[in-house]
JSON list of C-alpha atoms in Angstrom, two decimals:
[
{"chain": "N", "resi": 1, "resn": "MET", "atom": "CA", "xyz": [66.97, 23.07, 0.67]},
{"chain": "N", "resi": 2, "resn": "VAL", "atom": "CA", "xyz": [63.05, 22.49, 1.23]},
{"chain": "N", "resi": 3, "resn": "VAL", "atom": "CA", "xyz": [61.15, 24.88, 3.66]},
{"chain": "N", "resi": 4, "resn": "LEU", "atom": "CA", "xyz": [58.22, 22.55, 5.17]},
{"chain": "N", "resi": 5, "resn": "LYS", "atom": "CA", "xyz": [55.84, 24.64, 5.77]},
{"chain": "N", "resi": 6, "resn": "LYS", "atom": "CA", "xyz": [53.23, 23.43, 8.52]},
{"chain": "N", "resi": 7, "resn": "ILE", "atom": "CA", "xyz": [49.56, 21.78, 7.26]},
{"chain": "N", "resi": 8, "resn": "LYS", "atom": "CA", "xyz": [46.74, 22.96, 9.73]},
{"chain": "N", "resi": 9, "resn": "ALA", "atom": "CA", "xyz": [45.23, 19.62, 10.91]},
{"chain": "N", "resi": 10, "resn": "SER", "atom": "CA", "xyz": [41.81, 19.35, 12.52]},
{"chain": "N", "resi": 11, "resn": "THR", "atom": "CA", "xyz": [42.16, 18.06, 16.24]},
{"chain": "N", "resi": 12, "resn": "LEU", "atom": "CA", "xyz": [40.96, 14.36, 17.01]},
{"chain": "N", "resi": 13, "resn": "MET", "atom": "CA", "xyz": [37.39, 16.63, 18.88]},
{"chain": "N", "resi": 14, "resn": "GLU", "atom": "CA", "xyz": [36.68, 18.42, 15.67]},
{"chain": "N", "resi": 15, "resn": "THR", "atom": "CA", "xyz": [36.64, 14.88, 13.77]},
{"chain": "N", "resi": 16, "resn": "LEU", "atom": "CA", "xyz": [34.69, 13.07, 15.72]},
{"chain": "N", "resi": 17, "resn": "VAL", "atom": "CA", "xyz": [32.42, 15.66, 16.07]},
{"chain": "N", "resi": 18, "resn": "ALA", "atom": "CA", "xyz": [32.05, 15.61, 12.13]},
{"chain": "N", "resi": 19, "resn": "THR", "atom": "CA", "xyz": [31.78, 12.14, 12.15]},
{"chain": "N", "resi": 20, "resn": "VAL", "atom": "CA", "xyz": [29.21, 11.55, 14.75]},
{"chain": "N", "resi": 21, "resn": "LEU", "atom": "CA", "xyz": [26.58, 14.56, 12.42]},
{"chain": "N", "resi": 22, "resn": "ILE", "atom": "CA", "xyz": [27.52, 12.60, 9.80]},
{"chain": "N", "resi": 23, "resn": "ILE", "atom": "CA", "xyz": [26.26, 9.46, 11.06]},
{"chain": "N", "resi": 24, "resn": "VAL", "atom": "CA", "xyz": [23.66, 11.32, 12.70]},
{"chain": "N", "resi": 25, "resn": "VAL", "atom": "CA", "xyz": [21.92, 12.37, 9.36]},
{"chain": "N", "resi": 26, "resn": "PHE", "atom": "CA", "xyz": [22.49, 8.89, 7.62]},
{"chain": "N", "resi": 27, "resn": "MET", "atom": "CA", "xyz": [20.09, 7.51, 10.12]},
{"chain": "N", "resi": 28, "resn": "ILE", "atom": "CA", "xyz": [17.49, 10.25, 10.15]},
{"chain": "N", "resi": 29, "resn": "ALA", "atom": "CA", "xyz": [17.99, 9.36, 6.16]},
{"chain": "N", "resi": 30, "resn": "SER", "atom": "CA", "xyz": [17.63, 5.76, 7.01]},
{"chain": "N", "resi": 31, "resn": "MET", "atom": "CA", "xyz": [14.44, 5.53, 9.03]},
{"chain": "N", "resi": 32, "resn": "ILE", "atom": "CA", "xyz": [12.23, 8.55, 6.51]},
{"chain": "N", "resi": 33, "resn": "LEU", "atom": "CA", "xyz": [13.14, 5.86, 3.90]},
{"chain": "N", "resi": 34, "resn": "ASN", "atom": "CA", "xyz": [12.62, 2.78, 5.78]},
{"chain": "N", "resi": 35, "resn": "ASN", "atom": "CA", "xyz": [9.06, 4.86, 6.81]},
{"chain": "N", "resi": 36, "resn": "LEU", "atom": "CA", "xyz": [8.90, 5.34, 3.49]},
{"chain": "N", "resi": 37, "resn": "PHE", "atom": "CA", "xyz": [9.51, 1.86, 1.17]},
{"chain": "N", "resi": 38, "resn": "SER", "atom": "CA", "xyz": [6.97, 0.22, 4.61]},
{"chain": "N", "resi": 39, "resn": "ASN", "atom": "CA", "xyz": [3.80, 2.10, 4.32]},
{"chain": "N", "resi": 40, "resn": "SER", "atom": "CA", "xyz": [4.11, 1.98, 0.21]},
{"chain": "N", "resi": 41, "resn": "ILE", "atom": "CA", "xyz": [4.01, -2.02, 0.77]},
{"chain": "N", "resi": 42, "resn": "LYS", "atom": "CA", "xyz": [1.52, -1.83, 3.47]},
{"chain": "N", "resi": 43, "resn": "ASN", "atom": "CA", "xyz": [-0.89, 1.03, 1.31]},
{"chain": "N", "resi": 44, "resn": "ASN", "atom": "CA", "xyz": [-0.37, -1.33, -2.02]},
{"chain": "N", "resi": 45, "resn": "THR", "atom": "CA", "xyz": [-3.76, -2.75, -3.17]},
{"chain": "N", "resi": 46, "resn": "ARG", "atom": "CA", "xyz": [-3.17, -3.49, -6.66]},
{"chain": "N", "resi": 47, "resn": "ASP", "atom": "CA", "xyz": [-3.14, -7.05, -5.40]},
{"chain": "N", "resi": 48, "resn": "LEU", "atom": "CA", "xyz": [-6.51, -6.28, -4.33]},
{"chain": "N", "resi": 49, "resn": "ASP", "atom": "CA", "xyz": [-7.77, -4.60, -7.68]},
{"chain": "N", "resi": 50, "resn": "ALA", "atom": "CA", "xyz": [-6.55, -7.43, -10.37]},
{"chain": "N", "resi": 51, "resn": "HIS", "atom": "CA", "xyz": [-8.31, -9.36, -7.74]},
{"chain": "N", "resi": 52, "resn": "LEU", "atom": "CA", "xyz": [-11.84, -7.14, -8.05]},
{"chain": "N", "resi": 53, "resn": "ASN", "atom": "CA", "xyz": [-11.61, -7.13, -10.97]},
{"chain": "N", "resi": 54, "resn": "GLU", "atom": "CA", "xyz": [-11.21, -10.53, -12.00]},
{"chain": "N", "resi": 55, "resn": "LEU", "atom": "CA", "xyz": [-14.17, -10.70, -10.25]},
{"chain": "N", "resi": 56, "resn": "GLN", "atom": "CA", "xyz": [-16.36, -8.05, -12.47]},
{"chain": "N", "resi": 57, "resn": "TYR", "atom": "CA", "xyz": [-16.20, -10.28, -15.00]},
{"chain": "N", "resi": 58, "resn": "LEU", "atom": "CA", "xyz": [-16.91, -12.98, -13.72]},
{"chain": "N", "resi": 59, "resn": "TYR", "atom": "CA", "xyz": [-20.17, -10.98, -12.36]},
{"chain": "N", "resi": 60, "resn": "GLU", "atom": "CA", "xyz": [-20.76, -9.61, -15.48]},
{"chain": "N", "resi": 61, "resn": "ASN", "atom": "CA", "xyz": [-20.27, -13.28, -17.20]},
{"chain": "N", "resi": 62, "resn": "ASP", "atom": "CA", "xyz": [-22.83, -14.61, -15.51]},
{"chain": "N", "resi": 63, "resn": "LYS", "atom": "CA", "xyz": [-19.94, -17.19, -13.37]},
{"chain": "N", "resi": 64, "resn": "LEU", "atom": "CA", "xyz": [-19.95, -16.02, -10.31]},
{"chain": "N", "resi": 65, "resn": "THR", "atom": "CA", "xyz": [-23.08, -16.59, -8.00]},
{"chain": "N", "resi": 66, "resn": "LEU", "atom": "CA", "xyz": [-24.62, -14.07, -5.44]},
{"chain": "N", "resi": 67, "resn": "PRO", "atom": "CA", "xyz": [-24.47, -13.61, -2.49]},
{"chain": "N", "resi": 68, "resn": "TYR", "atom": "CA", "xyz": [-20.42, -14.65, -2.57]},
{"chain": "N", "resi": 69, "resn": "ASN", "atom": "CA", "xyz": [-17.38, -14.25, 0.29]},
{"chain": "N", "resi": 70, "resn": "ASP", "atom": "CA", "xyz": [-13.81, -15.05, -0.53]},
{"chain": "N", "resi": 71, "resn": "ASP", "atom": "CA", "xyz": [-10.17, -14.71, 1.51]},
{"chain": "N", "resi": 72, "resn": "PHE", "atom": "CA", "xyz": [-7.39, -13.21, -0.94]},
{"chain": "N", "resi": 73, "resn": "LYS", "atom": "CA", "xyz": [-4.75, -12.65, 1.13]},
{"chain": "N", "resi": 74, "resn": "ALA", "atom": "CA", "xyz": [-5.22, -10.15, 3.48]},
{"chain": "N", "resi": 75, "resn": "TRP", "atom": "CA", "xyz": [-8.66, -9.45, 1.99]},
{"chain": "N", "resi": 76, "resn": "GLU", "atom": "CA", "xyz": [-12.39, -9.91, 2.78]},
{"chain": "N", "resi": 77, "resn": "VAL", "atom": "CA", "xyz": [-13.94, -9.78, -0.23]},
{"chain": "N", "resi": 78, "resn": "THR", "atom": "CA", "xyz": [-18.21, -9.52, -0.40]},
{"chain": "N", "resi": 79, "resn": "ILE", "atom": "CA", "xyz": [-20.00, -9.16, -2.75]},
{"chain": "N", "resi": 80, "resn": "GLU", "atom": "CA", "xyz": [-23.20, -9.03, -3.19]},
{"chain": "N", "resi": 81, "resn": "LEU", "atom": "CA", "xyz": [-26.66, -7.56, -4.60]},
{"chain": "N", "resi": 82, "resn": "GLN", "atom": "CA", "xyz": [-28.69, -4.29, -3.08]},
{"chain": "N", "resi": 83, "resn": "LYS", "atom": "CA", "xyz": [-31.58, -2.34, -4.77]},
{"chain": "N", "resi": 84, "resn": "ASN", "atom": "CA", "xyz": [-32.07, 1.28, -3.84]},
{"chain": "N", "resi": 85, "resn": "ARG", "atom": "CA", "xyz": [-34.44, 3.12, -6.01]},
{"chain": "N", "resi": 86, "resn": "GLY", "atom": "CA", "xyz": [-36.16, 0.18, -7.84]},
{"chain": "N", "resi": 87, "resn": "GLN", "atom": "CA", "xyz": [-31.85, -0.71, -8.88]},
{"chain": "N", "resi": 88, "resn": "ASP", "atom": "CA", "xyz": [-30.32, -2.81, -8.79]},
{"chain": "N", "resi": 89, "resn": "ILE", "atom": "CA", "xyz": [-26.24, -2.25, -7.09]},
{"chain": "N", "resi": 90, "resn": "ILE", "atom": "CA", "xyz": [-24.06, -4.99, -7.16]},
{"chain": "N", "resi": 91, "resn": "LEU", "atom": "CA", "xyz": [-21.42, -4.07, -3.93]},
{"chain": "N", "resi": 92, "resn": "PHE", "atom": "CA", "xyz": [-17.90, -4.88, -4.28]},
{"chain": "N", "resi": 93, "resn": "GLU", "atom": "CA", "xyz": [-16.23, -4.38, -0.97]},
{"chain": "N", "resi": 94, "resn": "ALA", "atom": "CA", "xyz": [-13.60, -6.08, 0.62]},
{"chain": "N", "resi": 95, "resn": "VAL", "atom": "CA", "xyz": [-12.06, -5.05, 3.93]},
{"chain": "N", "resi": 96, "resn": "ASN", "atom": "CA", "xyz": [-8.32, -6.65, 5.69]},
{"chain": "N", "resi": 97, "resn": "THR", "atom": "CA", "xyz": [-8.71, -7.78, 8.21]},
{"chain": "N", "resi": 98, "resn": "LYS", "atom": "CA", "xyz": [-4.86, -6.55, 9.72]},
{"chain": "N", "resi": 99, "resn": "THR", "atom": "CA", "xyz": [-5.59, -3.24, 8.59]},
{"chain": "N", "resi": 100, "resn": "ASP", "atom": "CA", "xyz": [-9.22, -2.73, 8.46]},
{"chain": "N", "resi": 101, "resn": "LYS", "atom": "CA", "xyz": [-8.66, -0.92, 5.91]},
{"chain": "N", "resi": 102, "resn": "THR", "atom": "CA", "xyz": [-11.29, -1.05, 3.06]},
{"chain": "N", "resi": 103, "resn": "ILE", "atom": "CA", "xyz": [-12.15, -1.11, -0.89]},
{"chain": "N", "resi": 104, "resn": "ASN", "atom": "CA", "xyz": [-15.75, -0.76, -2.38]},
{"chain": "N", "resi": 105, "resn": "LYS", "atom": "CA", "xyz": [-16.54, -1.49, -6.11]},
{"chain": "N", "resi": 106, "resn": "SER", "atom": "CA", "xyz": [-20.56, -0.99, -7.42]},
{"chain": "N", "resi": 107, "resn": "ILE", "atom": "CA", "xyz": [-21.72, -1.60, -10.66]},
{"chain": "N", "resi": 108, "resn": "ILE", "atom": "CA", "xyz": [-25.39, -0.18, -10.82]},
{"chain": "N", "resi": 109, "resn": "GLU", "atom": "CA", "xyz": [-27.91, -2.61, -13.05]},
{"chain": "N", "resi": 110, "resn": "HIS", "atom": "CA", "xyz": [-29.58, -2.28, -15.59]}
]
């Protein structure tokens, strides 16, 4: 005859506490990941950099007249000619209308 041994099991309260702890850990992890993804999307300026490079190419090949103003997605792009100590500087400036973030590029003319 087989002797049945008592198996030690956890109580209902221990199971509930463990479940709540697991849920809290997953909630914190999901909030951290959500924050990381939203910041990476918000700070993504690859499209704007490509657009500014295209405008720089157009300027260098005399296809663009200055001063230049443009709206690109949520960005206001301006290109101006500035004189500094006898040198002409072409200033490319893009300002995000939602976040007020500014990106500047400049070219020194010879």
